[in-house]
Amino acid sequence: MLTAFIRPVRGEFILAFVLIALALGLGRFWAFDGGLWTWTGLILSGLLFANAAKNWTKLHALDVPARRWFSGALTTAIIWSIVMAAITSAAALIMQRNSPYYAWYDWFINTEGPVKHVDTNGVEYVLLDMGLSPASVAWTFLISVIAFLAFTFAGIAIGSSTGRWTQLLMLGGSAVIALVLLAGANLYLIWAAEQRAVNAEIVIPISLESWQRFLLVLVVAAAPIITGWWTIRRSLQHPWN
């Protein structure tokens, strides 16, 4: 099934897999914010799958069945997402273990419980809700998997919709909805933190719990995935339109 999807781009697909995996696993140890590397990996994954999916009509002309092609695309996206999420999560969790402040620079990591930290002067103190637990590790992995699935699935939808401007516009609209939802949630948290700084007695959440972050990712990803499903189905049913 996998070959039905990646056969025309097998060489560059394997090369991209290695490069993106290395970037996600090692990049954050070298420079820049950890979250920036994760977002870069997500975007590059989407572009890679879009490039592979644009060959659908050519493969269809070679008598590759639509069901087989889509099964290959979906299976590839799932395997890719699990592997990349595992690499991303492992690197982020190691960074968080080395420095509890890492979580400030990586939106995808989840923390839970207190953790002791020694500053540069050798003074030990406790940071609340900056530690790691089996639950926070699991949430970090699940959120990363959903994020990579959303981007790879969107890439398949974009690639298979090449030249179909109505479908591409709908996909663009769903992306705007996702960005507005994500930006709205983050702007609220910034506002809440500012209000808490002005008046510490105000009881409003200034951060998301792990399950809330996971739910937010699901909600944000819903529009692109639903729209992507419709566009892929339409492209497979009408390969020449």
PDB file of C-alpha atoms in Angstrom:
ATOM      1  CA  MET A   1       0.000   0.000   0.000  1.00  0.00           C
ATOM      2  CA  LEU A   2       2.785   2.432   0.856  1.00  0.00           C
ATOM      3  CA  THR A   3       4.393   2.122  -2.558  1.00  0.00           C
ATOM      4  CA  ALA A   4       1.140   3.123  -4.253  1.00  0.00           C
ATOM      5  CA  PHE A   5       1.506   6.553  -2.664  1.00  0.00           C
ATOM      6  CA  ILE A   6       5.238   7.259  -2.508  1.00  0.00           C
ATOM      7  CA  ARG A   7       6.471   5.332  -5.577  1.00  0.00           C
ATOM      8  CA  PRO A   8       6.945   8.408  -7.837  1.00  0.00           C
ATOM      9  CA  VAL A   9       8.864  10.282  -5.117  1.00  0.00           C
ATOM     10  CA  ARG A  10      10.456   7.427  -3.188  1.00  0.00           C
ATOM     11  CA  GLY A  11      14.013   8.772  -3.258  1.00  0.00           C
ATOM     12  CA  GLU A  12      13.225  12.320  -2.143  1.00  0.00           C
ATOM     13  CA  PHE A  13      10.673  11.011   0.355  1.00  0.00           C
ATOM     14  CA  ILE A  14      13.281   8.857   2.115  1.00  0.00           C
ATOM     15  CA  LEU A  15      15.823  11.699   2.048  1.00  0.00           C
ATOM     16  CA  ALA A  16      13.270  14.127   3.495  1.00  0.00           C
ATOM     17  CA  PHE A  17      12.365  11.606   6.197  1.00  0.00           C
ATOM     18  CA  VAL A  18      15.990  11.372   7.335  1.00  0.00           C
ATOM     19  CA  LEU A  19      16.579  15.142   7.244  1.00  0.00           C
ATOM     20  CA  ILE A  20      13.356  16.057   9.043  1.00  0.00           C
ATOM     21  CA  ALA A  21      13.903  13.351  11.665  1.00  0.00           C
ATOM     22  CA  LEU A  22      17.428  14.668  12.325  1.00  0.00           C
ATOM     23  CA  ALA A  23      16.192  18.249  12.519  1.00  0.00           C
ATOM     24  CA  LEU A  24      13.425  17.367  14.968  1.00  0.00           C
ATOM     25  CA  GLY A  25      15.675  15.219  17.095  1.00  0.00           C
ATOM     26  CA  LEU A  26      18.824  17.355  17.188  1.00  0.00           C
ATOM     27  CA  GLY A  27      17.925  20.872  16.056  1.00  0.00           C
ATOM     28  CA  ARG A  28      16.596  22.130  19.384  1.00  0.00           C
ATOM     29  CA  PHE A  29      19.841  21.104  21.097  1.00  0.00           C
ATOM     30  CA  TRP A  30      21.744  23.328  18.690  1.00  0.00           C
ATOM     31  CA  ALA A  31      19.829  26.607  18.410  1.00  0.00           C
ATOM     32  CA  PHE A  32      16.479  28.399  18.470  1.00  0.00           C
ATOM     33  CA  ASP A  33      13.326  27.610  20.442  1.00  0.00           C
ATOM     34  CA  GLY A  34      12.270  23.979  20.580  1.00  0.00           C
ATOM     35  CA  GLY A  35       8.762  24.809  19.451  1.00  0.00           C
ATOM     36  CA  LEU A  36      10.149  26.453  16.310  1.00  0.00           C
ATOM     37  CA  TRP A  37      11.752  23.164  15.274  1.00  0.00           C
ATOM     38  CA  THR A  38       8.473  21.323  15.838  1.00  0.00           C
ATOM     39  CA  TRP A  39       6.502  23.818  13.742  1.00  0.00           C
ATOM     40  CA  THR A  40       9.153  23.611  11.008  1.00  0.00           C
ATOM     41  CA  GLY A  41       8.879  19.825  11.013  1.00  0.00           C
ATOM     42  CA  LEU A  42       5.101  20.025  10.771  1.00  0.00           C
ATOM     43  CA  ILE A  43       5.165  22.428   7.838  1.00  0.00           C
ATOM     44  CA  LEU A  44       7.831  20.468   5.971  1.00  0.00           C
ATOM     45  CA  SER A  45       5.860  17.254   6.526  1.00  0.00           C
ATOM     46  CA  GLY A  46       2.771  18.861   5.032  1.00  0.00           C
ATOM     47  CA  LEU A  47       4.723  20.089   2.009  1.00  0.00           C
ATOM     48  CA  LEU A  48       6.304  16.683   1.479  1.00  0.00           C
ATOM     49  CA  PHE A  49       2.953  14.901   1.496  1.00  0.00           C
ATOM     50  CA  ALA A  50       1.465  17.548  -0.800  1.00  0.00           C
ATOM     51  CA  ASN A  51       4.294  16.954  -3.261  1.00  0.00           C
ATOM     52  CA  ALA A  52       3.680  13.198  -3.190  1.00  0.00           C
ATOM     53  CA  ALA A  53      -0.108  13.508  -3.443  1.00  0.00           C
ATOM     54  CA  LYS A  54      -0.031  15.712  -6.535  1.00  0.00           C
ATOM     55  CA  ASN A  55       0.912  12.579  -8.519  1.00  0.00           C
ATOM     56  CA  TRP A  56      -2.519  11.038  -7.949  1.00  0.00           C
ATOM     57  CA  THR A  57      -3.816  11.674 -11.463  1.00  0.00           C
ATOM     58  CA  LYS A  58      -0.636  10.254 -13.039  1.00  0.00           C
ATOM     59  CA  LEU A  59      -0.890   7.112 -10.937  1.00  0.00           C
ATOM     60  CA  HIS A  60      -4.588   6.814 -11.739  1.00  0.00           C
ATOM     61  CA  ALA A  61      -3.688   6.910 -15.432  1.00  0.00           C
ATOM     62  CA  LEU A  62      -1.439   3.919 -14.737  1.00  0.00           C
ATOM     63  CA  ASP A  63      -4.464   2.046 -13.346  1.00  0.00           C
ATOM     64  CA  VAL A  64      -3.634   2.478  -9.650  1.00  0.00           C
ATOM     65  CA  PRO A  65      -7.007   2.068  -7.840  1.00  0.00           C
ATOM     66  CA  ALA A  66      -8.215   5.047  -5.832  1.00  0.00           C
ATOM     67  CA  ARG A  67      -8.831   2.924  -2.730  1.00  0.00           C
ATOM     68  CA  ARG A  68      -5.316   1.494  -2.852  1.00  0.00           C
ATOM     69  CA  TRP A  69      -3.750   4.927  -3.359  1.00  0.00           C
ATOM     70  CA  PHE A  70      -5.689   6.500  -0.491  1.00  0.00           C
ATOM     71  CA  SER A  71      -5.000   3.544   1.813  1.00  0.00           C
ATOM     72  CA  GLY A  72      -1.295   3.958   1.043  1.00  0.00           C
ATOM     73  CA  ALA A  73      -1.436   7.708   1.650  1.00  0.00           C
ATOM     74  CA  LEU A  74      -3.290   7.340   4.950  1.00  0.00           C
ATOM     75  CA  THR A  75      -1.050   4.520   6.180  1.00  0.00           C
ATOM     76  CA  THR A  76       2.046   6.516   5.282  1.00  0.00           C
ATOM     77  CA  ALA A  77       0.676   9.565   7.121  1.00  0.00           C
ATOM     78  CA  ILE A  78      -0.073   7.534  10.250  1.00  0.00           C
ATOM     79  CA  ILE A  79       3.344   5.850  10.342  1.00  0.00           C
ATOM     80  CA  TRP A  80       5.094   9.154   9.603  1.00  0.00           C
ATOM     81  CA  SER A  81       3.144  10.951  12.356  1.00  0.00           C
ATOM     82  CA  ILE A  82       3.862   8.316  14.994  1.00  0.00           C
ATOM     83  CA  VAL A  83       7.586   8.210  14.223  1.00  0.00           C
ATOM     84  CA  MET A  84       8.023  11.990  13.996  1.00  0.00           C
ATOM     85  CA  ALA A  85       5.938  12.529  17.138  1.00  0.00           C
ATOM     86  CA  ALA A  86       8.090  10.020  19.020  1.00  0.00           C
ATOM     87  CA  ILE A  87      11.309  11.767  17.916  1.00  0.00           C
ATOM     88  CA  THR A  88       9.918  15.216  18.681  1.00  0.00           C
ATOM     89  CA  SER A  89       8.556  14.214  22.082  1.00  0.00           C
ATOM     90  CA  ALA A  90      11.745  12.438  23.128  1.00  0.00           C
ATOM     91  CA  ALA A  91      13.914  15.451  22.244  1.00  0.00           C
ATOM     92  CA  ALA A  92      11.536  17.907  23.929  1.00  0.00           C
ATOM     93  CA  LEU A  93      11.260  15.818  27.100  1.00  0.00           C
ATOM     94  CA  ILE A  94      15.046  15.548  27.370  1.00  0.00           C
ATOM     95  CA  MET A  95      15.282  19.329  27.021  1.00  0.00           C
ATOM     96  CA  GLN A  96      12.600  19.766  29.685  1.00  0.00           C
ATOM     97  CA  ARG A  97      14.421  17.402  32.027  1.00  0.00           C
ATOM     98  CA  ASN A  98      17.626  19.405  31.554  1.00  0.00           C
ATOM     99  CA  SER A  99      15.892  22.745  32.105  1.00  0.00           C
ATOM    100  CA  PRO A 100      12.369  23.204  33.529  1.00  0.00           C
ATOM    101  CA  TYR A 101      12.133  26.533  31.717  1.00  0.00           C
ATOM    102  CA  TYR A 102      12.194  24.793  28.328  1.00  0.00           C
ATOM    103  CA  ALA A 103       8.386  24.463  28.456  1.00  0.00           C
ATOM    104  CA  TRP A 104       8.124  28.234  27.983  1.00  0.00           C
ATOM    105  CA  TYR A 105       9.548  27.854  24.480  1.00  0.00           C
ATOM    106  CA  ASP A 106       7.730  24.743  23.254  1.00  0.00           C
ATOM    107  CA  TRP A 107       3.942  24.856  22.991  1.00  0.00           C
ATOM    108  CA  PHE A 108       3.664  21.106  22.404  1.00  0.00           C
ATOM    109  CA  ILE A 109       5.258  19.846  25.602  1.00  0.00           C
ATOM    110  CA  ASN A 110       3.107  19.130  28.662  1.00  0.00           C
ATOM    111  CA  THR A 111       4.341  19.357  32.227  1.00  0.00           C
ATOM    112  CA  GLU A 112       2.875  18.211  35.505  1.00  0.00           C
ATOM    113  CA  GLY A 113       3.831  18.435  39.146  1.00  0.00           C
ATOM    114  CA  PRO A 114       6.675  20.204  40.948  1.00  0.00           C
ATOM    115  CA  VAL A 115      10.345  19.836  40.084  1.00  0.00           C
ATOM    116  CA  LYS A 116      13.518  20.863  41.906  1.00  0.00           C
ATOM    117  CA  HIS A 117      15.944  23.068  40.037  1.00  0.00           C
ATOM    118  CA  VAL A 118      19.391  24.411  40.854  1.00  0.00           C
ATOM    119  CA  ASP A 119      20.200  27.874  39.476  1.00  0.00           C
ATOM    120  CA  THR A 120      23.581  29.122  38.302  1.00  0.00           C
ATOM    121  CA  ASN A 121      24.429  30.197  41.867  1.00  0.00           C
ATOM    122  CA  GLY A 122      23.893  26.698  43.201  1.00  0.00           C
ATOM    123  CA  VAL A 123      20.648  27.586  44.959  1.00  0.00           C
ATOM    124  CA  GLU A 124      17.986  24.878  44.831  1.00  0.00           C
ATOM    125  CA  TYR A 125      14.314  25.782  44.583  1.00  0.00           C
ATOM    126  CA  VAL A 126      11.046  24.192  43.499  1.00  0.00           C
ATOM    127  CA  LEU A 127       9.108  25.068  40.346  1.00  0.00           C
ATOM    128  CA  LEU A 128       5.424  24.212  40.419  1.00  0.00           C
ATOM    129  CA  ASP A 129       3.814  22.410  37.455  1.00  0.00           C
ATOM    130  CA  MET A 130       7.085  22.250  35.537  1.00  0.00           C
ATOM    131  CA  GLY A 131       7.906  18.602  36.177  1.00  0.00           C
ATOM    132  CA  LEU A 132       7.393  15.475  34.117  1.00  0.00           C
ATOM    133  CA  SER A 133       5.229  12.450  34.801  1.00  0.00           C
ATOM    134  CA  PRO A 134       4.085   9.412  32.792  1.00  0.00           C
ATOM    135  CA  ALA A 135       0.845  11.280  32.084  1.00  0.00           C
ATOM    136  CA  SER A 136       2.594  14.426  30.810  1.00  0.00           C
ATOM    137  CA  VAL A 137       4.852  12.300  28.602  1.00  0.00           C
ATOM    138  CA  ALA A 138       1.815  10.516  27.132  1.00  0.00           C
ATOM    139  CA  TRP A 139      -0.044  13.795  26.528  1.00  0.00           C
ATOM    140  CA  THR A 140       3.006  15.303  24.822  1.00  0.00           C
ATOM    141  CA  PHE A 141       3.225  12.326  22.475  1.00  0.00           C
ATOM    142  CA  LEU A 142      -0.515  12.258  21.705  1.00  0.00           C
ATOM    143  CA  ILE A 143      -0.639  15.984  20.958  1.00  0.00           C
ATOM    144  CA  SER A 144       2.374  15.665  18.655  1.00  0.00           C
ATOM    145  CA  VAL A 145       0.790  12.718  16.821  1.00  0.00           C
ATOM    146  CA  ILE A 146      -2.448  14.650  16.214  1.00  0.00           C
ATOM    147  CA  ALA A 147      -0.484  17.686  15.002  1.00  0.00           C
ATOM    148  CA  PHE A 148       1.571  15.658  12.512  1.00  0.00           C
ATOM    149  CA  LEU A 149      -1.537  13.794  11.340  1.00  0.00           C
ATOM    150  CA  ALA A 150      -3.336  17.087  10.713  1.00  0.00           C
ATOM    151  CA  PHE A 151      -0.449  18.510   8.662  1.00  0.00           C
ATOM    152  CA  THR A 152       0.238  15.348   6.650  1.00  0.00           C
ATOM    153  CA  PHE A 153      -3.465  14.822   5.950  1.00  0.00           C
ATOM    154  CA  ALA A 154      -3.781  18.455   4.885  1.00  0.00           C
ATOM    155  CA  GLY A 155      -0.776  17.914   2.624  1.00  0.00           C
ATOM    156  CA  ILE A 156      -2.472  14.935   0.976  1.00  0.00           C
ATOM    157  CA  ALA A 157      -5.605  17.030   0.466  1.00  0.00           C
ATOM    158  CA  ILE A 158      -3.662  19.941  -1.044  1.00  0.00           C
ATOM    159  CA  GLY A 159      -1.592  17.742  -3.332  1.00  0.00           C
ATOM    160  CA  SER A 160      -4.556  15.755  -4.622  1.00  0.00           C
ATOM    161  CA  SER A 161      -6.414  19.031  -5.219  1.00  0.00           C
ATOM    162  CA  THR A 162      -3.706  20.538  -7.423  1.00  0.00           C
ATOM    163  CA  GLY A 163      -5.356  22.630 -10.143  1.00  0.00           C
ATOM    164  CA  ARG A 164      -8.784  22.492  -8.429  1.00  0.00           C
ATOM    165  CA  TRP A 165      -9.122  26.053  -7.198  1.00  0.00           C
ATOM    166  CA  THR A 166     -12.458  25.636  -5.428  1.00  0.00           C
ATOM    167  CA  GLN A 167     -11.081  22.812  -3.323  1.00  0.00           C
ATOM    168  CA  LEU A 168      -7.856  24.711  -2.625  1.00  0.00           C
ATOM    169  CA  LEU A 169      -9.832  27.780  -1.532  1.00  0.00           C
ATOM    170  CA  MET A 170     -11.876  25.641   0.850  1.00  0.00           C
ATOM    171  CA  LEU A 171      -8.700  24.150   2.284  1.00  0.00           C
ATOM    172  CA  GLY A 172      -7.282  27.655   2.684  1.00  0.00           C
ATOM    173  CA  GLY A 173     -10.440  28.740   4.490  1.00  0.00           C
ATOM    174  CA  SER A 174     -10.199  25.800   6.878  1.00  0.00           C
ATOM    175  CA  ALA A 175      -6.568  26.704   7.590  1.00  0.00           C
ATOM    176  CA  VAL A 176      -7.621  30.272   8.426  1.00  0.00           C
ATOM    177  CA  ILE A 177     -10.256  28.937  10.830  1.00  0.00           C
ATOM    178  CA  ALA A 178      -7.632  26.749  12.518  1.00  0.00           C
ATOM    179  CA  LEU A 179      -5.200  29.670  12.858  1.00  0.00           C
ATOM    180  CA  VAL A 180      -7.905  31.941  14.293  1.00  0.00           C
ATOM    181  CA  LEU A 181      -8.854  29.332  16.903  1.00  0.00           C
ATOM    182  CA  LEU A 182      -5.240  28.742  17.898  1.00  0.00           C
ATOM    183  CA  ALA A 183      -4.439  32.457  18.003  1.00  0.00           C
ATOM    184  CA  GLY A 184      -7.602  33.157  20.001  1.00  0.00           C
ATOM    185  CA  ALA A 185      -6.681  30.586  22.645  1.00  0.00           C
ATOM    186  CA  ASN A 186      -3.153  31.960  22.984  1.00  0.00           C
ATOM    187  CA  LEU A 187      -4.329  35.586  23.108  1.00  0.00           C
ATOM    188  CA  TYR A 188      -6.727  34.648  25.903  1.00  0.00           C
ATOM    189  CA  LEU A 189      -3.902  33.068  27.908  1.00  0.00           C
ATOM    190  CA  ILE A 190      -1.747  36.170  27.415  1.00  0.00           C
ATOM    191  CA  TRP A 191      -4.629  38.375  28.552  1.00  0.00           C
ATOM    192  CA  ALA A 192      -5.283  36.133  31.565  1.00  0.00           C
ATOM    193  CA  ALA A 193      -1.609  36.275  32.581  1.00  0.00           C
ATOM    194  CA  GLU A 194      -1.648  40.073  32.362  1.00  0.00           C
ATOM    195  CA  GLN A 195      -4.787  40.260  34.498  1.00  0.00           C
ATOM    196  CA  ARG A 196      -3.259  37.930  37.084  1.00  0.00           C
ATOM    197  CA  ALA A 197      -0.107  40.069  37.147  1.00  0.00           C
ATOM    198  CA  VAL A 198      -2.168  43.163  37.897  1.00  0.00           C
ATOM    199  CA  ASN A 199      -4.347  41.475  40.521  1.00  0.00           C
ATOM    200  CA  ALA A 200      -3.137  38.178  41.977  1.00  0.00           C
ATOM    201  CA  GLU A 201      -6.533  37.593  43.592  1.00  0.00           C
ATOM    202  CA  ILE A 202      -8.248  37.121  40.227  1.00  0.00           C
ATOM    203  CA  VAL A 203      -9.080  33.437  39.828  1.00  0.00           C
ATOM    204  CA  ILE A 204      -8.687  32.713  36.115  1.00  0.00           C
ATOM    205  CA  PRO A 205      -6.555  30.038  34.460  1.00  0.00           C
ATOM    206  CA  ILE A 206      -3.357  31.338  32.876  1.00  0.00           C
ATOM    207  CA  SER A 207      -2.294  28.035  31.322  1.00  0.00           C
ATOM    208  CA  LEU A 208      -3.908  24.970  29.822  1.00  0.00           C
ATOM    209  CA  GLU A 209      -3.933  21.600  31.496  1.00  0.00           C
ATOM    210  CA  SER A 210      -2.758  18.654  29.424  1.00  0.00           C
ATOM    211  CA  TRP A 211      -6.240  17.427  28.533  1.00  0.00           C
ATOM    212  CA  GLN A 212      -7.311  20.964  27.627  1.00  0.00           C
ATOM    213  CA  ARG A 213      -4.305  21.352  25.341  1.00  0.00           C
ATOM    214  CA  PHE A 214      -5.129  18.029  23.692  1.00  0.00           C
ATOM    215  CA  LEU A 215      -8.767  19.088  23.220  1.00  0.00           C
ATOM    216  CA  LEU A 216      -7.626  22.399  21.722  1.00  0.00           C
ATOM    217  CA  VAL A 217      -5.435  20.576  19.194  1.00  0.00           C
ATOM    218  CA  LEU A 218      -8.380  18.362  18.224  1.00  0.00           C
ATOM    219  CA  VAL A 219     -10.668  21.361  17.765  1.00  0.00           C
ATOM    220  CA  VAL A 220      -8.071  23.325  15.781  1.00  0.00           C
ATOM    221  CA  ALA A 221      -7.324  20.319  13.556  1.00  0.00           C
ATOM    222  CA  ALA A 222     -11.006  19.504  12.971  1.00  0.00           C
ATOM    223  CA  ALA A 223     -11.654  22.055  10.200  1.00  0.00           C
ATOM    224  CA  PRO A 224      -8.620  21.148   8.021  1.00  0.00           C
ATOM    225  CA  ILE A 225      -9.178  17.404   8.496  1.00  0.00           C
ATOM    226  CA  ILE A 226     -12.899  17.504   7.691  1.00  0.00           C
ATOM    227  CA  THR A 227     -12.342  19.767   4.687  1.00  0.00           C
ATOM    228  CA  GLY A 228      -9.373  17.681   3.610  1.00  0.00           C
ATOM    229  CA  TRP A 229     -11.440  14.506   3.742  1.00  0.00           C
ATOM    230  CA  TRP A 230     -14.054  16.060   1.466  1.00  0.00           C
ATOM    231  CA  THR A 231     -11.495  17.371  -1.042  1.00  0.00           C
ATOM    232  CA  ILE A 232      -9.610  14.064  -1.190  1.00  0.00           C
ATOM    233  CA  ARG A 233     -12.826  12.151  -1.742  1.00  0.00           C
ATOM    234  CA  ARG A 234     -13.826  14.516  -4.519  1.00  0.00           C
ATOM    235  CA  SER A 235     -10.399  14.272  -6.173  1.00  0.00           C
ATOM    236  CA  LEU A 236     -10.487  10.480  -6.101  1.00  0.00           C
ATOM    237  CA  GLN A 237     -14.026  10.320  -7.496  1.00  0.00           C
ATOM    238  CA  HIS A 238     -13.275  12.820 -10.261  1.00  0.00           C
ATOM    239  CA  PRO A 239      -9.575  12.479 -11.082  1.00  0.00           C
ATOM    240  CA  TRP A 240      -9.798  14.420 -14.357  1.00  0.00           C
ATOM    241  CA  ASN A 241     -12.004  17.326 -13.195  1.00  0.00           C
TER     242      ASN A 241
END
